């Protein structure tokens, strides 16, 4: 017997279509990934997608709840009822003693829309706590805040992927899709084949930058100065679309005054990019027929992430490109449901449909759908890093979280300044983690709940274009495993709030449609059947007769006056700059063969063979100064702590910068080093810049 199911890859925001084939064999079901002609990936998959079926049959799969009786005791198998009873009992006791806000929830952008929605509702209606946030705060928060400020709306790409191929010039700032969204490269390659040009801004000559017509090898943390500098030159050269600026935007004069101070020589001094290259890039942008500007985590994961992003949005607006064919501004969303996961209420300040928790009308709408009093809904709570800083806190003057439920995130690896986060996790009265595997965070939990994964359940996922797609069930889940929706409902049941929750994904989606109706991210017209038959539907889609909205902003912007807003921004130095003790920049990011905290991909043999362990990229010139050879063990030291990794000498990185991917826990964990300094608006941490010192790992011994 063989069954074929059309579904999507479990990993990144490209959400490639794939066909999963399930065969019965003497040793149990065998699952294999096959190509599928879906409009976005057009049959393509990267090596993570091709090997994704290994996740389903992994021997490391969790299949029973685990619990420890005392903090220093071992995790032991336990029945579901015992685990759920203890969770509900501890929540109740904690909230009675310390108030509802002492229970926190941490979600993830890999979860389906239904789970994200249910988790946000569970925090507000099931627990009555304001304190829910999620790992998208580490990821899309700066781009989201900037998009809302400028356009009144945050959708990763406000145009379909196919527009990339027809753009004349693309400016890609701090993104490395050749490794982070590999299947997307076919669009950039086609754009190049048609005569288009690509400018890449990155401190490293990445595989993506290697394809570019122009690579601007920027000093980490200086993107805002570059954005302003490019606009300065465009103004000098008279390349603005004054008619568009007058008709479709507000606030340009103040931006013009601000960028007047960013002349090319000064920007060269700040960014390390030669002034001639800045002028050359501006000339390419200014003379292009269409310009597409894309940002990714490079400029966004900084303490000036929102302003950096705004400086590039200003550029796209001044060129009159936003809402024009084959042009505009977009940001490359990262996680599988990084888009949908940030629309329906997992965020500390948010209600479904991108409504706001502090807006009385929005609160009334959500409360009516949920059948609760508006006054019972909490106000906005702590954002992710602030929530993690409050774990087990003793200071009675400040918020303290004593019970934390984690669903779909491995914060013990992926949060900044991770030793502090681990201390907080240990100080909790109760840590509950739902996961597929015993992730580093699950291994620290008091209770671990085994969860069904992508191809074992149904749900909708929204890709980086805002296209709502269907994740279909291709195989059954192992005995002993439950879905996240079942877990949410089971805890709510025990708290006497079960009537508000369903564990059926389709029923939850129906409720999400109503809850999002009239909101910015309006799913009201998107039905399960349409998602299945139409290769996905783009939001906003206000009614079932509506075709969906692949292209936004063609006529107007969803702001009160219909115009986009320019926002004047200035370059701000990173929270921590190199000095005599920590003389280099540390930046962090991704490699092709590992995904995120590695909880999933480190369990796939082919991926671990390709990328076996933590490493640091160092320029050979810098390595020589420290007596470091390729393959040596080195220690990196920052003000937060130190990590020991293998040196990889590469000429593709700036001399003053080292790069560490964050896919591993243990002594090579990048986040032992990173700075939890936050952007004041988006509250994103500064993963992309801090000051570091490099030593040979045996250096201290030799002293
Ligand atoms: N293989 C793989 N793919 C993934 C993921 C994964 O873990 N592995 N994760 C997914 C997720 S959640 C996300 S968010 C995306 C992220 O996708 P990307 O944003 O493309 O990935 P990163 O590697 O984090 O950062 C991109 C680039 O920013 C550069 N950079 C560092 N500092 C700076 C700076 O100060 N300025 C500028 N301009 N650039 C800088 C880095 O050198 C890096 O090449 O990838 C998604 N896809
Ligand atoms: N230094 C540094 N740190 C970073 C970044 C960086 O660039 N540099 N990038 C940041 C970014 S952009 C992101 S998005 C975060 C990501 O960091 P994490 O939030 O840690 O992401 P994952 O490793 O994907 O963790 C997801 C976990 O949930 C499990 N899981 C998967 N699907 C489900 C599900 O449906 N339900 C449940 N219950 N569990 C599931 C997986 O097994 C895994 O353990 O890392 C951030 N951390
Ligand atoms: S590009 Fe992303 S969605 Fe596509 S196969 Fe690779 S990891 Fe999966
Ligand atoms: Mo991300």
PDB file of C-alpha atoms in Angstrom, residues 11-12 48 106 135-140 176 179-180 204 297-298 301 334-336 408-418 422 440-441 586-602 611-617 636 643-645 648 658-675 685-689:
ATOM      1  CA  UNK A  11      11.228  24.229   7.954  1.00  0.00           C
ATOM      2  CA  UNK A  12      11.616  27.741   6.562  1.00  0.00           C
ATOM      3  CA  UNK A  48      16.734  20.149   4.460  1.00  0.00           C
ATOM      4  CA  UNK A 106       6.478  31.313  25.180  1.00  0.00           C
ATOM      5  CA  UNK A 135      10.476  33.550  19.282  1.00  0.00           C
ATOM      6  CA  UNK A 136       9.372  35.832  16.434  1.00  0.00           C
ATOM      7  CA  UNK A 137      10.460  38.632  18.768  1.00  0.00           C
ATOM      8  CA  UNK A 138      14.001  37.405  17.997  1.00  0.00           C
ATOM      9  CA  UNK A 139      13.246  37.420  14.315  1.00  0.00           C
ATOM     10  CA  UNK A 140      10.618  39.528  12.557  1.00  0.00           C
ATOM     11  CA  UNK A 176      21.836  35.244   2.745  1.00  0.00           C
ATOM     12  CA  UNK A 179      21.788  29.371   2.611  1.00  0.00           C
ATOM     13  CA  UNK A 180      18.677  30.539   4.474  1.00  0.00           C
ATOM     14  CA  UNK A 204      30.680  38.517   4.563  1.00  0.00           C
ATOM     15  CA  UNK A 297      17.999  39.639   9.809  1.00  0.00           C
ATOM     16  CA  UNK A 298      21.353  41.403   9.193  1.00  0.00           C
ATOM     17  CA  UNK A 301      18.537  41.983  14.636  1.00  0.00           C
ATOM     18  CA  UNK A 334      12.320  33.213   8.306  1.00  0.00           C
ATOM     19  CA  UNK A 335      10.378  30.561  10.162  1.00  0.00           C
ATOM     20  CA  UNK A 336       7.933  28.128   8.584  1.00  0.00           C
ATOM     21  CA  UNK A 408       7.777  25.238  19.792  1.00  0.00           C
ATOM     22  CA  UNK A 409      10.907  27.090  20.787  1.00  0.00           C
ATOM     23  CA  UNK A 410      14.313  26.016  22.088  1.00  0.00           C
ATOM     24  CA  UNK A 411      15.215  29.096  24.102  1.00  0.00           C
ATOM     25  CA  UNK A 412      17.985  27.336  26.020  1.00  0.00           C
ATOM     26  CA  UNK A 413      19.973  27.591  22.750  1.00  0.00           C
ATOM     27  CA  UNK A 414      18.429  30.399  20.730  1.00  0.00           C
ATOM     28  CA  UNK A 415      17.907  33.261  23.205  1.00  0.00           C
ATOM     29  CA  UNK A 416      20.584  35.937  23.615  1.00  0.00           C
ATOM     30  CA  UNK A 417      22.897  35.729  26.651  1.00  0.00           C
ATOM     31  CA  UNK A 418      21.700  32.187  27.053  1.00  0.00           C
ATOM     32  CA  UNK A 422      19.222  29.027  31.596  1.00  0.00           C
ATOM     33  CA  UNK A 440      18.029  21.508  25.272  1.00  0.00           C
ATOM     34  CA  UNK A 441      15.072  23.425  26.743  1.00  0.00           C
ATOM     35  CA  UNK A 586      31.039  39.175  16.539  1.00  0.00           C
ATOM     36  CA  UNK A 587      28.109  38.506  14.258  1.00  0.00           C
ATOM     37  CA  UNK A 588      25.921  35.393  14.152  1.00  0.00           C
ATOM     38  CA  UNK A 589      23.573  33.704  11.696  1.00  0.00           C
ATOM     39  CA  UNK A 590      22.921  30.552   9.723  1.00  0.00           C
ATOM     40  CA  UNK A 591      24.379  27.822   7.553  1.00  0.00           C
ATOM     41  CA  UNK A 592      22.581  25.862   4.844  1.00  0.00           C
ATOM     42  CA  UNK A 593      22.464  22.432   6.492  1.00  0.00           C
ATOM     43  CA  UNK A 594      21.277  23.295   9.980  1.00  0.00           C
ATOM     44  CA  UNK A 595      18.031  24.926  11.066  1.00  0.00           C
ATOM     45  CA  UNK A 596      17.663  27.287  14.033  1.00  0.00           C
ATOM     46  CA  UNK A 597      18.603  25.814  17.420  1.00  0.00           C
ATOM     47  CA  UNK A 598      19.316  22.565  15.557  1.00  0.00           C
ATOM     48  CA  UNK A 599      16.772  20.635  17.646  1.00  0.00           C
ATOM     49  CA  UNK A 600      15.430  19.050  14.470  1.00  0.00           C
ATOM     50  CA  UNK A 601      18.267  19.136  11.927  1.00  0.00           C
ATOM     51  CA  UNK A 602      20.941  17.867  14.333  1.00  0.00           C
ATOM     52  CA  UNK A 611      27.632  20.424   9.159  1.00  0.00           C
ATOM     53  CA  UNK A 612      28.775  18.470  12.209  1.00  0.00           C
ATOM     54  CA  UNK A 613      29.512  21.101  14.823  1.00  0.00           C
ATOM     55  CA  UNK A 614      29.925  24.654  16.018  1.00  0.00           C
ATOM     56  CA  UNK A 615      32.554  26.774  14.290  1.00  0.00           C
ATOM     57  CA  UNK A 616      33.721  30.335  13.889  1.00  0.00           C
ATOM     58  CA  UNK A 617      34.669  32.017  10.605  1.00  0.00           C
ATOM     59  CA  UNK A 636      35.658  33.427  21.942  1.00  0.00           C
ATOM     60  CA  UNK A 643      32.407  29.652  23.865  1.00  0.00           C
ATOM     61  CA  UNK A 644      34.802  27.077  22.462  1.00  0.00           C
ATOM     62  CA  UNK A 645      34.564  26.290  18.756  1.00  0.00           C
ATOM     63  CA  UNK A 648      37.300  27.982   9.966  1.00  0.00           C
ATOM     64  CA  UNK A 658      34.096  36.901  13.188  1.00  0.00           C
ATOM     65  CA  UNK A 659      30.923  34.932  12.401  1.00  0.00           C
ATOM     66  CA  UNK A 660      29.373  32.112  14.437  1.00  0.00           C
ATOM     67  CA  UNK A 661      26.269  30.143  13.382  1.00  0.00           C
ATOM     68  CA  UNK A 662      23.838  29.582  16.278  1.00  0.00           C
ATOM     69  CA  UNK A 663      22.671  26.027  15.566  1.00  0.00           C
ATOM     70  CA  UNK A 664      24.403  24.263  18.468  1.00  0.00           C
ATOM     71  CA  UNK A 665      24.045  24.099  22.252  1.00  0.00           C
ATOM     72  CA  UNK A 666      26.828  23.230  24.675  1.00  0.00           C
ATOM     73  CA  UNK A 667      30.242  24.885  24.760  1.00  0.00           C
ATOM     74  CA  UNK A 668      29.998  26.092  21.140  1.00  0.00           C
ATOM     75  CA  UNK A 669      26.649  27.867  21.591  1.00  0.00           C
ATOM     76  CA  UNK A 670      26.785  31.282  19.903  1.00  0.00           C
ATOM     77  CA  UNK A 671      24.357  32.716  22.419  1.00  0.00           C
ATOM     78  CA  UNK A 672      26.773  32.254  25.309  1.00  0.00           C
ATOM     79  CA  UNK A 673      28.323  35.334  23.700  1.00  0.00           C
ATOM     80  CA  UNK A 674      25.518  37.505  22.314  1.00  0.00           C
ATOM     81  CA  UNK A 675      24.299  40.784  23.754  1.00  0.00           C
ATOM     82  CA  UNK A 685      17.868  41.568  20.737  1.00  0.00           C
ATOM     83  CA  UNK A 686      21.174  42.516  19.136  1.00  0.00           C
ATOM     84  CA  UNK A 687      22.136  39.084  17.747  1.00  0.00           C
ATOM     85  CA  UNK A 688      24.060  40.646  14.895  1.00  0.00           C
ATOM     86  CA  UNK A 689      26.652  42.770  16.732  1.00  0.00           C
TER      87      UNK A 689
END
